[in-house]
């Protein structure tokens, strides 16, 4: 992260230490030794040159923004703006997807109820279209023919 902000790791750590109140656990935490080993193996770093006295920090999205705000380099300011904009867009995308998912669920339930209503309507139309035998009404006398 120091490279992103255009400062040395020493400077980043110094500013984090000086502004410790700005970095609660949900903004920044130390990696465990196991996590550090996993990272070290992924980046193929050597242990023979120097060493760490402390486990490295990891920053959450809020911590990354806060780190940019406590550093006073031009690149840190640019990165701060970039990070804020990126997270705003990410939240908008998530919100849009939630709204879309909700609308899809509503549409599916409407389709289910409409499908049932359409099925019932078709059944009723089919029932009405069935041929029926016509019977003369019981209390009417049949019409006489003109020949008689």
mmCIF file of N, CA and C in Angstrom:
data_model
loop_
_atom_site.group_PDB
_atom_site.id
_atom_site.type_symbol
_atom_site.label_atom_id
_atom_site.label_comp_id
_atom_site.label_asym_id
_atom_site.label_seq_id
_atom_site.Cartn_x
_atom_site.Cartn_y
_atom_site.Cartn_z
ATOM 1 N N UNK A 1 0.828 -1.176 0.000
ATOM 2 C CA UNK A 1 0.000 0.000 0.000
ATOM 3 C C UNK A 1 0.881 1.251 0.000
ATOM 4 N N UNK A 2 2.010 1.156 0.649
ATOM 5 C CA UNK A 2 2.925 2.304 0.669
ATOM 6 C C UNK A 2 3.335 2.684 -0.756
ATOM 7 N N UNK A 3 3.599 1.698 -1.591
ATOM 8 C CA UNK A 3 3.979 1.976 -2.978
ATOM 9 C C UNK A 3 2.828 2.670 -3.720
ATOM 10 N N UNK A 4 1.603 2.256 -3.465
ATOM 11 C CA UNK A 4 0.445 2.907 -4.096
ATOM 12 C C UNK A 4 0.359 4.374 -3.711
ATOM 13 N N UNK A 5 0.714 4.665 -2.472
ATOM 14 C CA UNK A 5 0.599 6.033 -1.976
ATOM 15 C C UNK A 5 1.873 6.847 -2.175
ATOM 16 N N UNK A 6 2.894 6.237 -2.769
ATOM 17 C CA UNK A 6 4.116 6.970 -3.077
ATOM 18 C C UNK A 6 4.953 7.311 -1.865
ATOM 19 N N UNK A 7 4.927 6.460 -0.856
ATOM 20 C CA UNK A 7 5.748 6.674 0.342
ATOM 21 C C UNK A 7 6.476 5.368 0.664
ATOM 22 N N UNK A 8 7.433 5.449 1.567
ATOM 23 C CA UNK A 8 8.130 4.234 1.994
ATOM 24 C C UNK A 8 7.264 3.503 3.026
ATOM 25 N N UNK A 9 7.556 2.227 3.187
ATOM 26 C CA UNK A 9 6.846 1.445 4.206
ATOM 27 C C UNK A 9 7.090 2.051 5.576
ATOM 28 N N UNK A 10 8.318 2.512 5.791
ATOM 29 C CA UNK A 10 8.660 3.133 7.066
ATOM 30 C C UNK A 10 7.775 4.352 7.324
ATOM 31 N N UNK A 11 7.604 5.184 6.318
ATOM 32 C CA UNK A 11 6.763 6.387 6.468
ATOM 33 C C UNK A 11 5.308 6.009 6.734
ATOM 34 N N UNK A 12 4.788 5.003 5.997
ATOM 35 C CA UNK A 12 3.409 4.547 6.219
ATOM 36 C C UNK A 12 3.240 4.050 7.651
ATOM 37 N N UNK A 13 4.154 3.186 8.098
ATOM 38 C CA UNK A 13 4.063 2.664 9.465
ATOM 39 C C UNK A 13 4.164 3.777 10.503
ATOM 40 N N UNK A 14 5.030 4.736 10.246
ATOM 41 C CA UNK A 14 5.206 5.869 11.150
ATOM 42 C C UNK A 14 3.899 6.657 11.291
ATOM 43 N N UNK A 15 3.256 6.953 10.179
ATOM 44 C CA UNK A 15 2.012 7.720 10.218
ATOM 45 C C UNK A 15 0.875 6.924 10.856
ATOM 46 N N UNK A 16 0.849 5.633 10.597
ATOM 47 C CA UNK A 16 -0.179 4.787 11.232
ATOM 48 C C UNK A 16 0.028 4.787 12.745
ATOM 49 N N UNK A 17 1.270 4.675 13.174
ATOM 50 C CA UNK A 17 1.570 4.664 14.604
ATOM 51 C C UNK A 17 1.224 6.013 15.243
ATOM 52 N N UNK A 18 1.562 7.119 14.580
ATOM 53 C CA UNK A 18 1.268 8.457 15.108
ATOM 54 C C UNK A 18 -0.235 8.738 15.162
ATOM 55 N N UNK A 19 -0.991 8.090 14.292
ATOM 56 C CA UNK A 19 -2.431 8.318 14.212
ATOM 57 C C UNK A 19 -3.208 7.055 14.581
ATOM 58 N N UNK A 20 -2.741 6.356 15.591
ATOM 59 C CA UNK A 20 -3.323 5.062 15.972
ATOM 60 C C UNK A 20 -4.828 5.139 16.239
ATOM 61 N N UNK A 21 -5.299 6.261 16.774
ATOM 62 C CA UNK A 21 -6.729 6.403 17.073
ATOM 63 C C UNK A 21 -7.580 6.356 15.801
ATOM 64 N N UNK A 22 -6.973 6.648 14.653
ATOM 65 C CA UNK A 22 -7.705 6.631 13.379
ATOM 66 C C UNK A 22 -7.788 5.240 12.763
ATOM 67 N N UNK A 23 -7.167 4.252 13.399
ATOM 68 C CA UNK A 23 -7.110 2.905 12.836
ATOM 69 C C UNK A 23 -7.607 1.857 13.828
ATOM 70 N N UNK A 24 -8.904 1.848 14.117
ATOM 71 C CA UNK A 24 -9.443 0.795 14.984
ATOM 72 C C UNK A 24 -9.375 -0.566 14.270
ATOM 73 N N UNK A 25 -9.735 -1.626 14.960
ATOM 74 C CA UNK A 25 -9.619 -2.985 14.411
ATOM 75 C C UNK A 25 -10.393 -3.192 13.118
ATOM 76 N N UNK A 26 -11.497 -2.484 12.947
ATOM 77 C CA UNK A 26 -12.263 -2.669 11.711
ATOM 78 C C UNK A 26 -11.688 -1.852 10.552
ATOM 79 N N UNK A 27 -10.591 -1.104 10.799
ATOM 80 C CA UNK A 27 -9.894 -0.370 9.747
ATOM 81 C C UNK A 27 -8.552 -1.020 9.419
ATOM 82 N N UNK A 28 -7.914 -1.585 10.455
ATOM 83 C CA UNK A 28 -6.585 -2.149 10.283
ATOM 84 C C UNK A 28 -6.355 -3.222 11.348
ATOM 85 N N UNK A 29 -5.631 -4.266 10.976
ATOM 86 C CA UNK A 29 -5.284 -5.321 11.928
ATOM 87 C C UNK A 29 -3.952 -5.922 11.515
ATOM 88 N N UNK A 30 -3.350 -6.633 12.438
ATOM 89 C CA UNK A 30 -2.085 -7.311 12.121
ATOM 90 C C UNK A 30 -2.392 -8.704 11.603
ATOM 91 N N UNK A 31 -1.636 -9.104 10.599
ATOM 92 C CA UNK A 31 -1.767 -10.461 10.081
ATOM 93 C C UNK A 31 -1.187 -11.443 11.088
ATOM 94 N N UNK A 32 -1.680 -12.656 11.102
ATOM 95 C CA UNK A 32 -1.104 -13.700 11.956
ATOM 96 C C UNK A 32 0.185 -14.191 11.298
ATOM 97 N N UNK A 33 0.979 -14.925 12.032
ATOM 98 C CA UNK A 33 2.223 -15.437 11.452
ATOM 99 C C UNK A 33 1.928 -16.416 10.314
ATOM 100 N N UNK A 34 0.831 -17.182 10.432
ATOM 101 C CA UNK A 34 0.454 -18.104 9.355
ATOM 102 C C UNK A 34 0.074 -17.335 8.089
ATOM 103 N N UNK A 35 -0.705 -16.258 8.245
ATOM 104 C CA UNK A 35 -1.098 -15.444 7.097
ATOM 105 C C UNK A 35 0.121 -14.799 6.455
ATOM 106 N N UNK A 36 1.065 -14.370 7.288
ATOM 107 C CA UNK A 36 2.289 -13.749 6.779
ATOM 108 C C UNK A 36 3.092 -14.756 5.966
ATOM 109 N N UNK A 37 3.158 -15.986 6.441
ATOM 110 C CA UNK A 37 3.877 -17.047 5.715
ATOM 111 C C UNK A 37 3.227 -17.329 4.367
ATOM 112 N N UNK A 38 1.912 -17.345 4.356
ATOM 113 C CA UNK A 38 1.186 -17.577 3.092
ATOM 114 C C UNK A 38 1.511 -16.467 2.103
ATOM 115 N N UNK A 39 1.476 -15.224 2.576
ATOM 116 C CA UNK A 39 1.814 -14.101 1.698
ATOM 117 C C UNK A 39 3.257 -14.191 1.212
ATOM 118 N N UNK A 40 4.146 -14.529 2.121
ATOM 119 C CA UNK A 40 5.565 -14.616 1.770
ATOM 120 C C UNK A 40 5.764 -15.688 0.702
ATOM 121 N N UNK A 41 5.090 -16.824 0.829
ATOM 122 C CA UNK A 41 5.251 -17.897 -0.164
ATOM 123 C C UNK A 41 4.628 -17.507 -1.502
ATOM 124 N N UNK A 42 3.567 -16.708 -1.485
ATOM 125 C CA UNK A 42 2.939 -16.280 -2.735
ATOM 126 C C UNK A 42 3.813 -15.290 -3.497
ATOM 127 N N UNK A 43 4.566 -14.480 -2.768
ATOM 128 C CA UNK A 43 5.419 -13.497 -3.421
ATOM 129 C C UNK A 43 6.857 -13.973 -3.558
ATOM 130 N N UNK A 44 7.130 -15.196 -3.119
ATOM 131 C CA UNK A 44 8.459 -15.809 -3.221
ATOM 132 C C UNK A 44 9.544 -14.899 -2.664
ATOM 133 N N UNK A 45 9.297 -14.374 -1.461
ATOM 134 C CA UNK A 45 10.306 -13.505 -0.843
ATOM 135 C C UNK A 45 11.251 -14.338 0.004
ATOM 136 N N UNK A 46 12.415 -13.841 0.139
ATOM 137 C CA UNK A 46 13.439 -14.545 0.905
ATOM 138 C C UNK A 46 13.438 -14.051 2.346
ATOM 139 N N UNK A 47 13.791 -14.946 3.259
ATOM 140 C CA UNK A 47 13.884 -14.568 4.668
ATOM 141 C C UNK A 47 15.314 -14.189 5.049
ATOM 142 N N UNK A 48 16.249 -14.386 4.142
ATOM 143 C CA UNK A 48 17.658 -14.200 4.514
ATOM 144 C C UNK A 48 18.067 -12.732 4.627
ATOM 145 N N UNK A 49 17.347 -11.819 3.986
ATOM 146 C CA UNK A 49 17.707 -10.402 4.040
ATOM 147 C C UNK A 49 16.884 -9.690 5.097
ATOM 148 N N UNK A 50 17.506 -9.354 6.186
ATOM 149 C CA UNK A 50 16.818 -8.622 7.241
ATOM 150 C C UNK A 50 15.732 -9.468 7.887
ATOM 151 N N UNK A 51 14.740 -8.826 8.380
ATOM 152 C CA UNK A 51 13.639 -9.546 9.000
ATOM 153 C C UNK A 51 12.653 -8.570 9.586
ATOM 154 N N UNK A 52 11.535 -9.074 9.935
ATOM 155 C CA UNK A 52 10.499 -8.226 10.520
ATOM 156 C C UNK A 52 10.517 -8.384 12.030
ATOM 157 N N UNK A 53 10.378 -7.287 12.697
ATOM 158 C CA UNK A 53 10.220 -7.336 14.147
ATOM 159 C C UNK A 53 8.750 -7.449 14.514
ATOM 160 N N UNK A 54 7.883 -6.984 13.589
ATOM 161 C CA UNK A 54 6.441 -7.010 13.830
ATOM 162 C C UNK A 54 5.749 -7.638 12.631
ATOM 163 N N UNK A 55 4.626 -8.241 12.887
ATOM 164 C CA UNK A 55 3.828 -8.772 11.787
ATOM 165 C C UNK A 55 3.240 -7.608 10.999
ATOM 166 N N UNK A 56 3.046 -7.788 9.691
ATOM 167 C CA UNK A 56 2.553 -6.670 8.874
ATOM 168 C C UNK A 56 1.090 -6.327 9.151
ATOM 169 N N UNK A 57 0.739 -5.099 8.807
ATOM 170 C CA UNK A 57 -0.638 -4.642 8.935
ATOM 171 C C UNK A 57 -1.430 -5.030 7.686
ATOM 172 N N UNK A 58 -2.712 -5.178 7.868
ATOM 173 C CA UNK A 58 -3.649 -5.326 6.751
ATOM 174 C C UNK A 58 -4.719 -4.266 6.957
ATOM 175 N N UNK A 59 -5.129 -3.647 5.871
ATOM 176 C CA UNK A 59 -6.092 -2.553 5.946
ATOM 177 C C UNK A 59 -7.403 -2.947 5.283
ATOM 178 N N UNK A 60 -8.494 -2.591 5.909
ATOM 179 C CA UNK A 60 -9.800 -2.752 5.285
ATOM 180 C C UNK A 60 -10.011 -1.579 4.339
ATOM 181 N N UNK A 61 -11.149 -1.535 3.657
ATOM 182 C CA UNK A 61 -11.413 -0.412 2.745
ATOM 183 C C UNK A 61 -11.373 0.916 3.490
ATOM 184 N N UNK A 62 -11.914 0.944 4.711
ATOM 185 C CA UNK A 62 -11.912 2.188 5.497
ATOM 186 C C UNK A 62 -10.500 2.542 5.939
ATOM 187 N N UNK A 63 -9.738 1.513 6.281
ATOM 188 C CA UNK A 63 -8.350 1.748 6.675
ATOM 189 C C UNK A 63 -7.503 2.261 5.532
ATOM 190 N N UNK A 64 -7.763 1.771 4.319
ATOM 191 C CA UNK A 64 -7.018 2.237 3.147
ATOM 192 C C UNK A 64 -7.303 3.714 2.905
ATOM 193 N N UNK A 65 -8.539 4.110 3.060
ATOM 194 C CA UNK A 65 -8.894 5.524 2.887
ATOM 195 C C UNK A 65 -8.260 6.361 3.997
ATOM 196 N N UNK A 66 -8.317 5.852 5.219
ATOM 197 C CA UNK A 66 -7.748 6.587 6.345
ATOM 198 C C UNK A 66 -6.234 6.718 6.181
ATOM 199 N N UNK A 67 -5.571 5.672 5.713
ATOM 200 C CA UNK A 67 -4.121 5.737 5.511
ATOM 201 C C UNK A 67 -3.787 6.818 4.487
ATOM 202 N N UNK A 68 -4.567 6.887 3.434
ATOM 203 C CA UNK A 68 -4.323 7.931 2.433
ATOM 204 C C UNK A 68 -4.527 9.309 3.029
ATOM 205 N N UNK A 69 -5.466 9.418 3.958
ATOM 206 C CA UNK A 69 -5.742 10.737 4.541
ATOM 207 C C UNK A 69 -4.655 11.185 5.522
ATOM 208 N N UNK A 70 -3.943 10.263 6.158
ATOM 209 C CA UNK A 70 -2.897 10.665 7.105
ATOM 210 C C UNK A 70 -1.550 10.866 6.410
ATOM 211 N N UNK A 71 -1.430 10.400 5.175
ATOM 212 C CA UNK A 71 -0.205 10.619 4.411
ATOM 213 C C UNK A 71 -0.388 11.890 3.593
ATOM 214 N N UNK A 72 0.676 12.641 3.453
ATOM 215 C CA UNK A 72 0.538 13.934 2.787
ATOM 216 C C UNK A 72 1.306 13.981 1.474
ATOM 217 N N UNK A 73 1.303 12.875 0.752
ATOM 218 C CA UNK A 73 1.957 12.903 -0.557
ATOM 219 C C UNK A 73 0.911 13.150 -1.630
ATOM 220 N N UNK A 74 1.348 13.676 -2.754
ATOM 221 C CA UNK A 74 0.427 13.942 -3.851
ATOM 222 C C UNK A 74 -0.257 12.658 -4.318
ATOM 223 N N UNK A 75 0.506 11.598 -4.389
ATOM 224 C CA UNK A 75 -0.045 10.318 -4.838
ATOM 225 C C UNK A 75 -1.055 9.770 -3.828
ATOM 226 N N UNK A 76 -0.797 9.982 -2.537
ATOM 227 C CA UNK A 76 -1.736 9.523 -1.512
ATOM 228 C C UNK A 76 -3.075 10.237 -1.656
ATOM 229 N N UNK A 77 -3.030 11.517 -1.972
ATOM 230 C CA UNK A 77 -4.268 12.277 -2.171
ATOM 231 C C UNK A 77 -5.005 11.745 -3.392
ATOM 232 N N UNK A 78 -4.292 11.502 -4.479
ATOM 233 C CA UNK A 78 -4.921 10.948 -5.680
ATOM 234 C C UNK A 78 -5.518 9.565 -5.404
ATOM 235 N N UNK A 79 -4.765 8.755 -4.684
ATOM 236 C CA UNK A 79 -5.246 7.406 -4.372
ATOM 237 C C UNK A 79 -6.451 7.460 -3.437
ATOM 238 N N UNK A 80 -6.444 8.403 -2.518
ATOM 239 C CA UNK A 80 -7.581 8.562 -1.618
ATOM 240 C C UNK A 80 -8.844 8.844 -2.414
ATOM 241 N N UNK A 81 -8.754 9.755 -3.355
ATOM 242 C CA UNK A 81 -9.904 10.071 -4.208
ATOM 243 C C UNK A 81 -10.311 8.858 -5.034
ATOM 244 N N UNK A 82 -9.319 8.166 -5.579
ATOM 245 C CA UNK A 82 -9.592 6.980 -6.382
ATOM 246 C C UNK A 82 -10.299 5.907 -5.558
ATOM 247 N N UNK A 83 -9.791 5.648 -4.355
ATOM 248 C CA UNK A 83 -10.375 4.616 -3.487
ATOM 249 C C UNK A 83 -11.801 4.979 -3.104
ATOM 250 N N UNK A 84 -12.019 6.219 -2.727
ATOM 251 C CA UNK A 84 -13.367 6.650 -2.354
ATOM 252 C C UNK A 84 -14.316 6.447 -3.528
ATOM 253 N N UNK A 85 -13.918 6.882 -4.708
ATOM 254 C CA UNK A 85 -14.773 6.736 -5.891
ATOM 255 C C UNK A 85 -15.022 5.265 -6.223
ATOM 256 N N UNK A 86 -13.988 4.450 -6.083
ATOM 257 C CA UNK A 86 -14.139 3.018 -6.389
ATOM 258 C C UNK A 86 -15.127 2.365 -5.430
ATOM 259 N N UNK A 87 -15.023 2.673 -4.145
ATOM 260 C CA UNK A 87 -15.939 2.066 -3.187
ATOM 261 C C UNK A 87 -17.356 2.595 -3.333
ATOM 262 N N UNK A 88 -17.492 3.857 -3.698
ATOM 263 C CA UNK A 88 -18.835 4.408 -3.955
ATOM 264 C C UNK A 88 -19.465 3.667 -5.133
ATOM 265 N N UNK A 89 -18.705 3.476 -6.210
ATOM 266 C CA UNK A 89 -19.227 2.745 -7.377
ATOM 267 C C UNK A 89 -19.571 1.310 -7.016
ATOM 268 N N UNK A 90 -18.713 0.681 -6.219
ATOM 269 C CA UNK A 90 -18.969 -0.697 -5.799
ATOM 270 C C UNK A 90 -20.266 -0.785 -5.010
ATOM 271 N N UNK A 91 -20.462 0.126 -4.080
ATOM 272 C CA UNK A 91 -21.703 0.137 -3.295
ATOM 273 C C UNK A 91 -22.919 0.387 -4.183
ATOM 274 N N UNK A 92 -22.774 1.273 -5.165
ATOM 275 C CA UNK A 92 -23.884 1.528 -6.091
ATOM 276 C C UNK A 92 -24.220 0.274 -6.888
ATOM 277 N N UNK A 93 -23.187 -0.435 -7.330
ATOM 278 C CA UNK A 93 -23.418 -1.669 -8.088
ATOM 279 C C UNK A 93 -24.115 -2.708 -7.227
ATOM 280 N N UNK A 94 -23.685 -2.832 -5.985
ATOM 281 C CA UNK A 94 -24.309 -3.797 -5.076
ATOM 282 C C UNK A 94 -25.762 -3.416 -4.831
ATOM 283 N N UNK A 95 -26.007 -2.130 -4.588
ATOM 284 C CA UNK A 95 -27.383 -1.665 -4.354
ATOM 285 C C UNK A 95 -28.241 -1.914 -5.583
ATOM 286 N N UNK A 96 -27.688 -1.630 -6.764
ATOM 287 C CA UNK A 96 -28.434 -1.858 -8.001
ATOM 288 C C UNK A 96 -28.760 -3.336 -8.152
ATOM 289 N N UNK A 97 -27.798 -4.197 -7.849
ATOM 290 C CA UNK A 97 -28.042 -5.633 -7.965
ATOM 291 C C UNK A 97 -29.090 -6.094 -6.963
ATOM 292 N N UNK A 98 -29.079 -5.517 -5.772
ATOM 293 C CA UNK A 98 -30.100 -5.884 -4.783
ATOM 294 C C UNK A 98 -31.484 -5.463 -5.262
ATOM 295 N N UNK A 99 -31.568 -4.242 -5.787
ATOM 296 C CA UNK A 99 -32.851 -3.748 -6.306
ATOM 297 C C UNK A 99 -33.305 -4.642 -7.453
ATOM 298 N N UNK A 100 -32.379 -4.976 -8.336
ATOM 299 C CA UNK A 100 -32.711 -5.837 -9.466
ATOM 300 C C UNK A 100 -33.166 -7.215 -8.986
ATOM 301 N N UNK A 101 -32.480 -7.770 -7.998
ATOM 302 C CA UNK A 101 -32.858 -9.077 -7.462
ATOM 303 C C UNK A 101 -34.247 -9.024 -6.834
ATOM 304 N N UNK A 102 -34.531 -7.951 -6.110
ATOM 305 C CA UNK A 102 -35.857 -7.790 -5.497
ATOM 306 C C UNK A 102 -36.927 -7.697 -6.569
ATOM 307 N N UNK A 103 -36.670 -6.915 -7.622
ATOM 308 C CA UNK A 103 -37.644 -6.775 -8.703
ATOM 309 C C UNK A 103 -37.856 -8.098 -9.422
ATOM 310 N N UNK A 104 -36.799 -8.855 -9.615
ATOM 311 C CA UNK A 104 -36.932 -10.165 -10.258
ATOM 312 C C UNK A 104 -37.792 -11.099 -9.410
ATOM 313 N N UNK A 105 -37.580 -11.081 -8.111
ATOM 314 C CA UNK A 105 -38.380 -11.919 -7.221
ATOM 315 C C UNK A 105 -39.843 -11.522 -7.286
ATOM 316 N N UNK A 106 -40.099 -10.208 -7.276
ATOM 317 C CA UNK A 106 -41.481 -9.726 -7.376
ATOM 318 C C UNK A 106 -42.100 -10.146 -8.702
ATOM 319 N N UNK A 107 -41.342 -10.025 -9.778
ATOM 320 C CA UNK A 107 -41.837 -10.390 -11.099
ATOM 321 C C UNK A 107 -42.145 -11.881 -11.166
ATOM 322 N N UNK A 108 -41.260 -12.706 -10.598
ATOM 323 C CA UNK A 108 -41.497 -14.141 -10.586
ATOM 324 C C UNK A 108 -42.786 -14.482 -9.851
ATOM 325 N N UNK A 109 -43.027 -13.829 -8.720
ATOM 326 C CA UNK A 109 -44.257 -14.127 -7.980
ATOM 327 C C UNK A 109 -45.477 -13.650 -8.764
ATOM 328 N N UNK A 110 -45.363 -12.512 -9.452
ATOM 329 C CA UNK A 110 -46.471 -12.039 -10.283
ATOM 330 C C UNK A 110 -46.735 -13.016 -11.420
ATOM 331 N N UNK A 111 -45.669 -13.489 -12.040
ATOM 332 C CA UNK A 111 -45.828 -14.439 -13.143
ATOM 333 C C UNK A 111 -46.508 -15.697 -12.638
ATOM 334 N N UNK A 112 -46.100 -16.176 -11.459
ATOM 335 C CA UNK A 112 -46.734 -17.375 -10.896
ATOM 336 C C UNK A 112 -48.223 -17.158 -10.697
ATOM 337 N N UNK A 113 -48.607 -16.005 -10.123
ATOM 338 C CA UNK A 113 -50.037 -15.751 -9.902
ATOM 339 C C UNK A 113 -50.742 -15.515 -11.223
ATOM 340 N N UNK A 114 -50.088 -14.856 -12.172
ATOM 341 C CA UNK A 114 -50.693 -14.637 -13.487
ATOM 342 C C UNK A 114 -50.848 -15.964 -14.224
ATOM 343 N N UNK A 115 -49.839 -16.824 -14.117
ATOM 344 C CA UNK A 115 -49.926 -18.133 -14.766
ATOM 345 C C UNK A 115 -51.150 -18.892 -14.271
ATOM 346 N N UNK A 116 -51.359 -18.853 -12.974
ATOM 347 C CA UNK A 116 -52.512 -19.556 -12.393
ATOM 348 C C UNK A 116 -53.809 -18.922 -12.888
ATOM 349 N N UNK A 117 -53.880 -17.591 -12.919
ATOM 350 C CA UNK A 117 -55.085 -16.913 -13.388
ATOM 351 C C UNK A 117 -55.338 -17.212 -14.861
ATOM 352 N N UNK A 118 -54.284 -17.223 -15.669
ATOM 353 C CA UNK A 118 -54.426 -17.532 -17.092
ATOM 354 C C UNK A 118 -54.891 -18.973 -17.273
ATOM 355 N N UNK A 119 -54.339 -19.889 -16.493
ATOM 356 C CA UNK A 119 -54.741 -21.294 -16.578
ATOM 357 C C UNK A 119 -56.224 -21.440 -16.262
ATOM 358 N N UNK A 120 -56.676 -20.768 -15.219
ATOM 359 C CA UNK A 120 -58.095 -20.827 -14.846
ATOM 360 C C UNK A 120 -58.972 -20.204 -15.921
ATOM 361 N N UNK A 121 -58.517 -19.108 -16.511
ATOM 362 C CA UNK A 121 -59.275 -18.451 -17.567
ATOM 363 C C UNK A 121 -59.410 -19.370 -18.781
ATOM 364 N N UNK A 122 -58.330 -20.023 -19.166
ATOM 365 C CA UNK A 122 -58.367 -20.952 -20.304
ATOM 366 C C UNK A 122 -59.305 -22.112 -20.013
ATOM 367 N N UNK A 123 -59.267 -22.639 -18.803
ATOM 368 C CA UNK A 123 -60.176 -23.731 -18.434
ATOM 369 C C UNK A 123 -61.628 -23.282 -18.555
ATOM 370 N N UNK A 124 -61.911 -22.079 -18.105
ATOM 371 C CA UNK A 124 -63.291 -21.568 -18.161
ATOM 372 C C UNK A 124 -63.720 -21.352 -19.606
ATOM 373 N N UNK A 125 -62.832 -20.816 -20.437
ATOM 374 C CA UNK A 125 -63.151 -20.627 -21.859
ATOM 375 C C UNK A 125 -63.411 -21.970 -22.520
ATOM 376 N N UNK A 126 -62.574 -22.947 -22.228
ATOM 377 C CA UNK A 126 -62.771 -24.293 -22.782
ATOM 378 C C UNK A 126 -64.103 -24.889 -22.331
ATOM 379 N N UNK A 127 -64.468 -24.678 -21.089
ATOM 380 C CA UNK A 127 -65.741 -25.190 -20.576
ATOM 381 C C UNK A 127 -66.899 -24.536 -21.315
ATOM 382 N N UNK A 128 -66.806 -23.237 -21.543
ATOM 383 C CA UNK A 128 -67.876 -22.519 -22.237
ATOM 384 C C UNK A 128 -67.956 -22.905 -23.719
ATOM 385 N N UNK A 129 -66.856 -23.335 -24.298
ATOM 386 C CA UNK A 129 -66.849 -23.693 -25.720
ATOM 387 C C UNK A 129 -67.306 -25.115 -25.973
ATOM 388 N N UNK A 130 -67.443 -25.944 -24.952
ATOM 389 C CA UNK A 130 -67.886 -27.321 -25.143
ATOM 390 C C UNK A 130 -69.305 -27.325 -25.706
ATOM 391 N N UNK A 131 -69.538 -28.148 -26.729
ATOM 392 C CA UNK A 131 -70.900 -28.200 -27.271
ATOM 393 C C UNK A 131 -71.851 -28.805 -26.250
ATOM 394 N N UNK A 132 -73.009 -28.212 -26.195
ATOM 395 C CA UNK A 132 -74.034 -28.739 -25.285
ATOM 396 C C UNK A 132 -75.259 -29.093 -26.115
ATOM 397 N N UNK A 133 -76.037 -30.077 -25.651
ATOM 398 C CA UNK A 133 -77.278 -30.434 -26.344
ATOM 399 C C UNK A 133 -78.327 -29.437 -25.944
ATOM 400 N N UNK A 134 -79.003 -28.947 -26.968
ATOM 401 C CA UNK A 134 -80.061 -27.987 -26.674
ATOM 402 C C UNK A 134 -81.339 -28.740 -26.398
ATOM 403 N N UNK A 135 -81.933 -28.419 -25.326
ATOM 404 C CA UNK A 135 -83.234 -28.994 -24.974
ATOM 405 C C UNK A 135 -84.252 -27.875 -24.978
ATOM 406 N N UNK A 136 -85.429 -28.172 -25.450
ATOM 407 C CA UNK A 136 -86.449 -27.122 -25.387
ATOM 408 C C UNK A 136 -86.794 -26.843 -23.937
ATOM 409 N N UNK A 137 -87.125 -25.622 -23.667
ATOM 410 C CA UNK A 137 -87.508 -25.319 -22.292
ATOM 411 C C UNK A 137 -88.718 -26.162 -21.880
ATOM 412 N N UNK A 138 -88.807 -26.555 -20.636
ATOM 413 C CA UNK A 138 -89.837 -27.474 -20.138
ATOM 414 C C UNK A 138 -91.232 -26.887 -20.198
ATOM 415 N N UNK A 139 -91.470 -25.620 -19.999
ATOM 416 C CA UNK A 139 -92.812 -25.068 -19.936
ATOM 417 C C UNK A 139 -93.259 -24.437 -21.252
ATOM 418 N N UNK A 140 -92.511 -24.546 -22.316
ATOM 419 C CA UNK A 140 -92.925 -23.998 -23.630
ATOM 420 C C UNK A 140 -93.518 -25.092 -24.486
ATOM 421 N N UNK A 141 -94.502 -24.708 -25.255
ATOM 422 C CA UNK A 141 -95.108 -25.646 -26.184
ATOM 423 C C UNK A 141 -94.357 -25.515 -27.484
ATOM 424 N N UNK A 142 -94.061 -26.652 -28.114
ATOM 425 C CA UNK A 142 -93.348 -26.566 -29.372
ATOM 426 C C UNK A 142 -94.168 -25.805 -30.410
ATOM 427 N N UNK A 143 -93.518 -25.043 -31.236
ATOM 428 C CA UNK A 143 -94.198 -24.250 -32.264
ATOM 429 C C UNK A 143 -94.832 -25.168 -33.289
ATOM 430 N N UNK A 144 -96.058 -24.816 -33.777
ATOM 431 C CA UNK A 144 -96.715 -25.612 -34.784
ATOM 432 C C UNK A 144 -96.123 -25.294 -36.137
ATOM 433 N N UNK A 145 -96.165 -26.261 -36.931
ATOM 434 C CA UNK A 145 -95.684 -26.037 -38.276
ATOM 435 C C UNK A 145 -96.742 -25.332 -39.089
ATOM 436 N N UNK A 146 -96.408 -24.617 -40.076
ATOM 437 C CA UNK A 146 -97.339 -23.846 -40.908
ATOM 438 C C UNK A 146 -98.212 -24.749 -41.759
ATOM 439 N N UNK A 147 -97.816 -25.937 -41.969
ATOM 440 C CA UNK A 147 -98.580 -26.855 -42.786
ATOM 441 C C UNK A 147 -99.808 -27.380 -42.074
ATOM 442 N N UNK A 148 -99.885 -27.387 -40.877
ATOM 443 C CA UNK A 148 -101.022 -27.998 -40.223
ATOM 444 C C UNK A 148 -102.190 -27.112 -40.058
#
